[in-house]
């Protein structure tokens, strides 16, 4: 085999291996999403919620399993960072995430809200993220989750509204910096 033919063959083999790697990654992501959908089913926003205590836009950074900031939840559009926010009502929270349907979290599923510094691949100044702690109930049972937000216009009011919701419904109040 000549030098040019060997280089072309080597290049073709490398391209095939890279393509196979990308196919394997995509299949793994889809499999993970399907498996998590049973644990974290989408909950549509109910009608007639009444007035909102407030609505805040910013960025949804990540959703992870509770106290496992490297275990990303991929189901229901929660797997990617993007534009998003929250609307807080007396009866629960509406999660907004660009490219996905709004998701309802009933007040009795909210476990707390606090500040965090990092989630998966995002590290910010100390306390620069708002962490909403909630429980999703699906066919696989209850799964405790943490959803992280970044509100560039200020997050004190959003954090207070989320904490007020958990206080109103007698859930344990998560305090301090958090575990991450």
Backbone as a ProteinNet text record, in pm:
[ID]
protein_1_A
[PRIMARY]
XXXXXXXXXXXXXXXXXXXXXXXXXXXXXXXXXXXXXXXXXXXXXXXXXXXXXXXXXXXXXXXXXXXXXXXXXXXXXXXXXXXXXXXXXXXXXXXXXXXXXXXXXXXXXXXXXXXXXXXXXXXXXXXXXXXXXXXXXXXXXXXXXXXXXXXXXXXXXXXXXXXXXXXXXXXXXXXXXXXX
[TERTIARY]
85.4	0	90.2	57	139.9	110.5	194.5	181	50	10.1	-116.7	-236.1	-236.8	-348.2	-358.4	-244.2	-241.8	-299.2	-262	-314.1	-465.6	-515.2	-659	-733.3	-678.9	-741.8	-744.8	-633.6	-626.1	-726.4	-734.2	-830.1	-973.5	-1003.8	-1139.6	-1175.2	-1081	-1105.2	-1129	-1049.9	-1067.3	-1203.3	-1243.8	-1375.4	-1488	-1476.3	-1577.8	-1585	-1470.9	-1470	-1533.1	-1504.4	-1564.2	-1715.4	-1759	-1902.6	-1969.5	-1907	-1962.2	-1970.7	-1874.1	-1875.7	-1994.5	-2017.8	-2131	-2264.7	-2276.7	-2399.3	-2421.7	-2317.5	-2328.5	-2368.7	-2313.2	-2348.9	-2496.3	-2544.3	-2683.7	-2778.1	-2744.3	-2828.2	-2830.9	-2718.3	-2711.7	-2797.5	-2791.8	-2872	-3021	-3062.8	-3203.8	-3248.2	-3163.5	-3195.3	-3210.4	-3120.5	-3125.6	-3254.3	-3289.9	-3410.4	-3535	-3543	-3658.1	-3668.3	-3556.1	-3557	-3599.1	-3555.2	-3588.3	-3731.1	-3791.9	-3927.6	-4024.4	-3999.1	-4084	-4069.5	-3951.6	-3927.6	-3966.5	-3953.1	-3979.9	-4076.5	-4202.6	-4298.8	-4333.6	-4365.5	-4407	-4544.3	-4558	-4685.7	-4732.8	-4844.5	-4892.5	-4942.4	-4936.9	-4980.6	-5132.7	-5189.8	-5335.3	-5393.8	-5519.4	-5585.8	-5640.8	-5663.9	-5724	-5636.2	-5510.8	-5418	-5436.6	-5501.1	-5515.2	-5392.4	-5385.2	-5273.5	-5140.8	-5037	-4903.1	-4841.6	-4764.9	-4689.7	-4574.5	-4530.8	-4424	-4375.6	-4310.5	-4255.1	-4116.2	-4018.1	-3880.4	-3822.4	-3759.5	-3695.4	-3544.8	-3480.1	-3334.7	-3289.5	-3216.2	-3162.5	-3186.3	-3229.4	-3233.5	-3097.9	-3025.7	-2888.8	-2887.9	-2960.7	-2961.3	-3067.7	-3106.9	-3186	-3110.2	-3089.1	-3012.4	-3089.9	-3045.3	-3099.8	-3057	-3141.6	-3114.5	-2979.4	-2903.7	-2771.9	-2674.1	-2699.4	-2608	-2588	-2512.2	-2505.3	-2439.9	-2391.4	-2333.9	-2423.5	-2539	-2632	-2745.2	-2722.2	-2816.7	-2944	-3057	-3186.3	-3210.2	-3237.3	-3253	-3398.4	-3488.2	-3628.4	-3700.7	-3796.2	-3886.4	-3823.1	-3712.4	-3647.7	-3564.5	-3547.1	-3469.8	-3319.6	-3276.9	-3137.1	-3044	-3098.3	-3011	-3025.3	-2916.3	-2917.6	-2979.1	-3057.3	-3117.8	-3200.3	-3264.6	-3352.6	-3463.8	-3500.1	-3606.8	-3637.1	-3716.4	-3751.9	-3861.4	-3920.3	-4025.6	-4137.7	-4257.5	-4371.3	-4424.9	-4431.1	-4472.5	-4618.4	-4697.7	-4837.8	-4853.4	-4964.1	-4989	-4996.1	-5034.1	-5053.4	-4935.3	-4833.1	-4716.7	-4633.8	-4549.3	-4451.8	-4463.4	-4458.6	-4451.1	-4306.4	-4245.5	-4109.2	-4119.8	-4047.3	-4041.1	-3902.8	-3898.5	-3770.8	-3787.3	-3704.8	-3714.6	-3707.4	-3798.7	-3798.5	-3873.2	-3929.3	-4004.6	-4133.9	-4231.5	-4358.6	-4336.3	-4412.4	-4403.7	-4437.4	-4375.4	-4392.4	-4447.3	-4543.1	-4604.7	-4542	-4511.2	-4467.1	-4564.3	-4646.1	-4742.6	-4669.2	-4731.9	-4669.1	-4629.1	-4706.9	-4671.8	-4552.6	-4508.3	-4389	-4263.3	-4278.6	-4163	-4103.8	-3975.3	-3908.5	-3827.7	-3800	-3723.3	-3658.9	-3593.8	-3520.2	-3404.7	-3291.6	-3175.2	-3080	-2959.1	-2857.3	-2753.5	-2692.6	-2586.6	-2480.8	-2366.8	-2255.3	-2226.5	-2259.1	-2226.8	-2331.8	-2341	-2427.9	-2370.9	-2339.7	-2285.7	-2164.6	-2184.5	-2071.1	-2072.6	-2144.9	-2156.1	-2113.1	-2013.4	-1969	-1975.2	-2039.5	-2056	-2003.9	-2020.2	-1979	-2056.9	-2003.1	-2072.1	-2216.9	-2309.4	-2450.8	-2514.4	-2452.1	-2502.2	-2613.7	-2647	-2756.8	-2868.4	-2991	-3105.1	-3137	-3144	-3173.3	-3313.8	-3399.6	-3533.6	-3528.5	-3565.1	-3563.8	-3707	-3731	-3866.4	-3866.5	-3986.1	-4001.9	-4094.7	-4048.8	-4130.7	-4180.4	-4307.4	-4364.2	-4411.5	-4356.6	-4391.7	-4411.1	-4411.2	-4430.5	-4319.5	-4202.9	-4089.6	-4086.9	-4190.3	-4194	-4152.3	-4118.6	-4079.8	-3930	-3895.6	-3755.4	-3732.3	-3639.7	-3605.9	-3509.7	-3540.6	-3464.1	-3422.8	-3320.7	-3275.9	-3270.9	-3337.9	-3330.5	-3263	-3162.4	-3080.6	-3115.1	-3127.7	-3160.3	-3056.9	-3043.3	-2961.7	-3049.1	-3070.9	-3153.3	-3065.1	-3026.8	-2934.5	-2989.2	-3121	-3180.7	-3195	-3142.4	-3154.6	-3241.6	-3201.7	-3271.8	-3330.7	-3314	-3360.7	-3511.7	-3587.7	-3733.9	-3778.5	-3715.2	-3749.8	-3721.2	-3606.3	-3570.1	-3668.5	-3703.2	-3798.3	-3935.1	-3982.2	-4112.2	-4110.8	-4003.3	-3993.5	-3983.9	-3906	-3895.3	-4027.5	-4098.9	-4229.6	-4329	-4320	-4408.2	-4382.3	-4256.5	-4225	-4262.7	-4250.4	-4288.7	-4439.7	-4513.2	-4659.4	-4709.9	-4641.7	-4687.5	-4610.7	-4544.7	-4479.6	-4382.4	-4294.4	-4187.3	-4061.3	-3965.7	-3841.3	-3773.8	-3721.7	-3657.6	-3509.7	-3462.8	-3322.1	-3249.5	-3148.1	-3080	-2935.3	-2878.2	-2734.9	-2695.9	-2570.2	-2507.5	-2547.2	-2585.6	-2616.8	-2498.4	-2511.4	-2408	-2310.7	-2329.5	-2239.4	-2164.3
-116.6	0	123.1	218.2	339.1	429.2	529.7	623.5	700	745.7	819.7	730.8	609.5	518.1	485.2	468.4	439.4	556.9	679.5	798.7	809.5	784.7	792.6	684.5	565.6	456.3	487.7	536.6	573.5	684.9	783.9	893.1	844	752.8	698.7	618.6	540.5	461.5	554.5	660.3	755.5	824.3	865.5	927.4	832.3	705.6	606.9	587.8	585.4	570.5	691.8	811.1	932.2	931.6	893.4	885.9	782.4	668	564.4	615.9	693.7	751.8	847	931.6	1024.5	950.9	846.5	766.4	701.8	648.2	586	688.6	809.7	915.2	953.4	967.5	1004.5	895.1	769.8	659.1	652.8	676.9	676.9	788.5	907.8	1020.6	988.4	931.4	896.1	788.9	690	583.9	641.3	730.4	794.1	877	950	1032.4	946.2	835.9	745.2	686.3	644.8	585.4	688.7	812.4	915	967	951.2	998.8	928.8	803.1	732.2	790.9	839.7	896.5	1043.5	1115.9	1260.1	1289.9	1252	1274.8	1422.8	1466.9	1606.3	1626.4	1735	1768.6	1899.4	1896.8	2019.9	2119.5	2244.9	2351.9	2350.1	2343.2	2343.9	2480.4	2480.9	2607.3	2669.8	2799.5	2869.7	2879.3	2911.4	2920.4	3046.3	3144.5	3270.5	3358.1	3467.6	3560.5	3500.8	3542.3	3494.8	3585.4	3525.9	3602.7	3675	3622.1	3683.5	3591.5	3651	3575.6	3630.7	3542.7	3584.3	3509.5	3585	3527.6	3532	3435	3427.1	3304.6	3219.1	3098.6	2978.9	2868.7	2741.7	2678.4	2655.9	2605	2453.4	2384.7	2237.9	2186.3	2062	1988	1859.5	1831.1	1713.8	1636.9	1517.1	1444.4	1520.9	1519.1	1595.1	1557	1659.4	1645	1563.2	1551.6	1487.5	1583	1692.1	1797.7	1757.8	1635.6	1590.9	1490.1	1458.1	1360.7	1433.9	1469.6	1550.1	1472.6	1542.2	1488.2	1535.6	1443.6	1477.4	1476.3	1421.7	1405.3	1539.6	1545.6	1659.7	1792.8	1792.4	1917.9	1977.6	1905.5	1958.3	1938.9	1869.7	1833	1940.9	2048	2148.9	2282.8	2353.6	2489.7	2580.4	2677.8	2769.4	2875.6	2958.6	3061.9	2994	3052.7	2994.4	3081.2	3029.7	3103.9	3034	3107.2	3053	3154.4	3103	3183.9	3116.3	3190.6	3135.1	3172.7	3071.4	3088.2	3033.8	3061.2	3007.1	2855	2797.5	2652.6	2577.8	2649.5	2583.1	2673	2610.9	2681.4	2632.5	2726	2691.9	2709.6	2601.8	2609.9	2641.3	2743.4	2778.4	2739.2	2672.7	2636.2	2647.5	2728.5	2750.5	2617.5	2600.1	2479.5	2362.8	2379.4	2271.8	2329.2	2242.7	2286.6	2325.4	2424.3	2462.3	2342.1	2335.3	2222.3	2273.8	2204.4	2241.5	2162.6	2233.6	2170.3	2216.7	2126.3	2160.3	2198.5	2284.8	2335	2222.2	2115.5	2007.1	1925.2	1947.8	1880.1	1965	2091.5	2180.2	2153.2	2118.3	2085.8	2201.2	2302.6	2416	2492.5	2600.3	2682.7	2746.3	2753.8	2815.7	2863.2	2896.2	2941.2	2831.7	2832	2736.8	2808.5	2745.5	2803.3	2729.2	2598.6	2521.9	2415.5	2378.6	2269.2	2216.5	2090.7	2019.6	2093.4	2171.5	2235.8	2387.2	2437.1	2582.2	2616	2701	2752.2	2903.4	2964.1	3108.8	3159.7	3289.1	3345.3	3276.7	3276	3209.6	3257.6	3162.1	3193.4	3254.3	3242.5	3306.3	3232.7	3113	3036.5	3021.2	3015	2981.5	2835.1	2757.6	2614.8	2588.3	2534	2491.7	2342.3	2300.4	2158.7	2108.4	2003.4	1953.6	1803.8	1745.4	1601.4	1574.3	1492.3	1448.3	1308.2	1284.5	1152.5	1094.2	980	913.9	765.7	692.4	548.3	479.5	541.1	483.5	525.7	597.6	643.8	789.2	831	970.4	988.5	1097.8	1131.5	1274.6	1293.2	1427.4	1491.9	1617.4	1687.7	1826.2	1878.9	2017.1	2082.3	2196.8	2273.5	2405.4	2440.3	2559	2667.7	2790.3	2906	3015.2	3096.6	3218.8	3332.5	3432.4	3547.8	3671.5	3715.2	3828.4	3960	3976.2	4100.7	4102	4003.3	3994	3876.4	3807.1	3684.7	3685.3	3792.5	3795.6	3776.4	3843.1	3831.2	3690.4	3633.1	3496.6	3397.6	3409.8	3320.4	3336.1	3459.5	3483	3423.3	3437.4	3381.6	3229.1	3167.8	3021.9	2973.8	3042.3	3004.3	3027.4	3135.2	3161	3052	2997.4	2888.7	2766	2734.9	2615.9	2637.5	2760.4	2789.6	2778.5	2828.1	2823.4	2680	2590.6	2452.6	2359.8	2415.9	2342.5	2234.9	2272	2183.3	2226.8	2137.4	2179.1	2285.7	2383.8	2497.6	2467.5	2468	2444.9	2577.1	2579.5	2704.9	2700.2	2816.2	2826.1	2803	2775	2763.6	2636.9	2534.2	2409.1	2315.3	2203	2101.8	2107.7	2200.2	2201.3	2329
0	0	0	-84.4	-92.3	27.4	44.7	156.3	152.8	30.8	20.6	52.9	3.7	29.2	178	242.6	386.1	465.9	427.9	497.4	478.8	356.8	331.9	410.5	414.2	489	638.2	691.2	833	864.6	777.7	797.5	796.2	703.3	693.7	819.3	870.5	992	1110.4	1121.1	1231.4	1221.5	1101.4	1083.7	1120.9	1083.3	1119.7	1270.9	1337.4	1483	1551.7	1502.1	1558.4	1536.6	1417.5	1389.1	1479.7	1500.3	1588.7	1732.3	1775	1909	1925.3	1826.5	1833.3	1831.8	1753.9	1750.4	1887.3	1947.6	2079.3	2185.4	2177.5	2272.7	2258.8	2137.4	2114	2164.2	2138.5	2185.4	2337	2401.4	2547.4	2605.2	2545.3	2592.7	2580	2466.2	2447	2545.6	2570.5	2666	2806.2	2843.7	2975.5	2989.3	2885.9	2888.2	2904.1	2829.2	2840.2	2980.2	3037	3170.7	3276	3261.1	3359.8	3344.8	3229.4	3209.5	3303.5	3337.6	3433.2	3573.4	3606.2	3739.1	3747.1	3637.1	3634.5	3519.4	3536.8	3428	3415.8	3295.6	3279.7	3343.8	3416.9	3480.1	3418.6	3344.6	3280.7	3385.3	3349.4	3438.1	3445.8	3567.8	3578.6	3542.6	3508.4	3475.8	3602.9	3596.7	3709.6	3831.9	3813.9	3926.7	4010.2	3955.8	4028	4008.3	4082.3	4063.9	4110.1	4044	4077.7	4183.6	4274	4372.3	4304.1	4189.8	4112.4	4002.8	3905.7	3794	3764.2	3749.3	3727.5	3608.4	3519	3401	3418.3	3360.3	3365.9	3289.7	3359.3	3297.4	3387	3325.7	3395.7	3373.7	3480.4	3469.2	3456.9	3545	3543	3637	3616.8	3713.9	3741.4	3869.5	3910.5	4016.7	4044.4	4159.3	4284.8	4386.6	4509	4568.4	4601.1	4663.7	4580.1	4451.2	4357.5	4240.3	4260.7	4160.4	4028.1	4015.3	3888	3815.8	3871.9	3813.7	3742.5	3617.5	3538.7	3508	3519.1	3477.7	3334.6	3245.1	3104	3058.4	3137.9	3097.8	3087.6	2998	2988.8	2957.4	2885.3	2850.6	2962	3071.6	3184.2	3167.6	3065.3	3051	3000.7	2945.2	2885.7	2956.2	2962.3	3016.2	2910.7	2953.7	2857.9	2927.2	2846.2	2901	2978.6	3089.8	3169.6	3289	3376.7	3495.8	3572.5	3667.3	3751.1	3767.1	3786.8	3829	3954.5	4062.9	4191.3	4217.9	4251.2	4290	4431.3	4494.9	4629.2	4628.8	4516.2	4508.6	4447.7	4401.8	4345.1	4257.1	4177.6	4095	3950.8	3857.5	3715.5	3673	3622.9	3568.7	3420.3	3377.2	3235.2	3184.9	3071.2	3010.8	2859.3	2797.4	2652.3	2577.8	2485.1	2403.2	2464.2	2583.2	2647.8	2704.1	2720.1	2779	2924.4	2970.8	3111.6	3198	3314.7	3405.7	3538.4	3593.8	3720.3	3834.3	3941.8	4065.7	4174	4223.5	4328.1	4455.7	4534.7	4656.9	4751.5	4757	4848.5	4799.3	4675.8	4623.2	4639.2	4675.9	4694.7	4832.4	4836.9	4962.6	5019.1	4938.7	4989.1	4875.9	4913.8	4818.7	4894.4	4830.6	4891.5	4783.1	4822.4	4728.4	4708.6	4591.6	4559.7	4477.1	4463.9	4389.9	4260.4	4256.1	4135.9	4109.1	3982.6	3938.4	3807.6	3805.9	3690.7	3632.3	3527.5	3461.1	3477.4	3575.3	3594.8	3737.3	3749.3	3878.9	3872.1	3971.4	3975.6	4109.5	4131.9	4260.6	4373.2	4495	4605.8	4620	4619.5	4634.3	4511	4394.9	4273.2	4201.7	4247	4188.4	4291.2	4243.4	4328.6	4303	4410.5	4398.7	4451.2	4365.9	4404.3	4429	4548.6	4585.3	4578.8	4499.1	4480.5	4459.1	4467.8	4451.5	4334.6	4242	4128.6	4160.6	4133.7	4159.3	4026.8	3992.6	3867.2	3888.8	3780.3	3786.5	3865.2	3868.8	3940.5	4087.2	4134	4272.4	4282.9	4403.5	4428.3	4404.5	4337.9	4310.9	4356	4448.5	4494.9	4396.9	4359.3	4256.5	4304.7	4242.9	4262.1	4124.6	4110	3985.7	4017.8	3937.6	3961.1	3859.4	3908.4	3824.9	3846.8	3745.4	3754.1	3702.6	3788.5	3753.6	3746.4	3626.1	3612.1	3668.4	3671.2	3719.9	3871.2	3939.4	4084.7	4123.5	4228.1	4263.9	4404.2	4479.6	4618.2	4627.1	4541	4545	4504.3	4404.9	4362.2	4474.1	4536.3	4645.8	4761.7	4795.7	4905.1	4873.3	4749.6	4711.9	4719.9	4672.6	4678.5	4822.8	4903.5	5044.7	5117.1	5081.5	5140.7	5108.4	4987	4946.9	5032.1	5057.1	5136.8	5282.5	5333.2	5470.9	5487	5389.7	5393.2	5399.2	5332.5	5325.2	5418.1	5518.8	5627.1	5580.1	5489.7	5449.8	5522.7	5541.1	5605.6	5520.3	5585.1	5518.6	5500.5	5379	5352.2	5369.2	5450	5478	5433.5	5413.2	5389.3	5246.4	5228	5098.6	5024.2	5093.8	5027.1	5031.2	4965.8	4971.4	4856.5	4763.9	4649.2	4639.1
[MASK]
++++++++++++++++++++++++++++++++++++++++++++++++++++++++++++++++++++++++++++++++++++++++++++++++++++++++++++++++++++++++++++++++++++++++++++++++++++++++++++++++++++++++++++++++++++

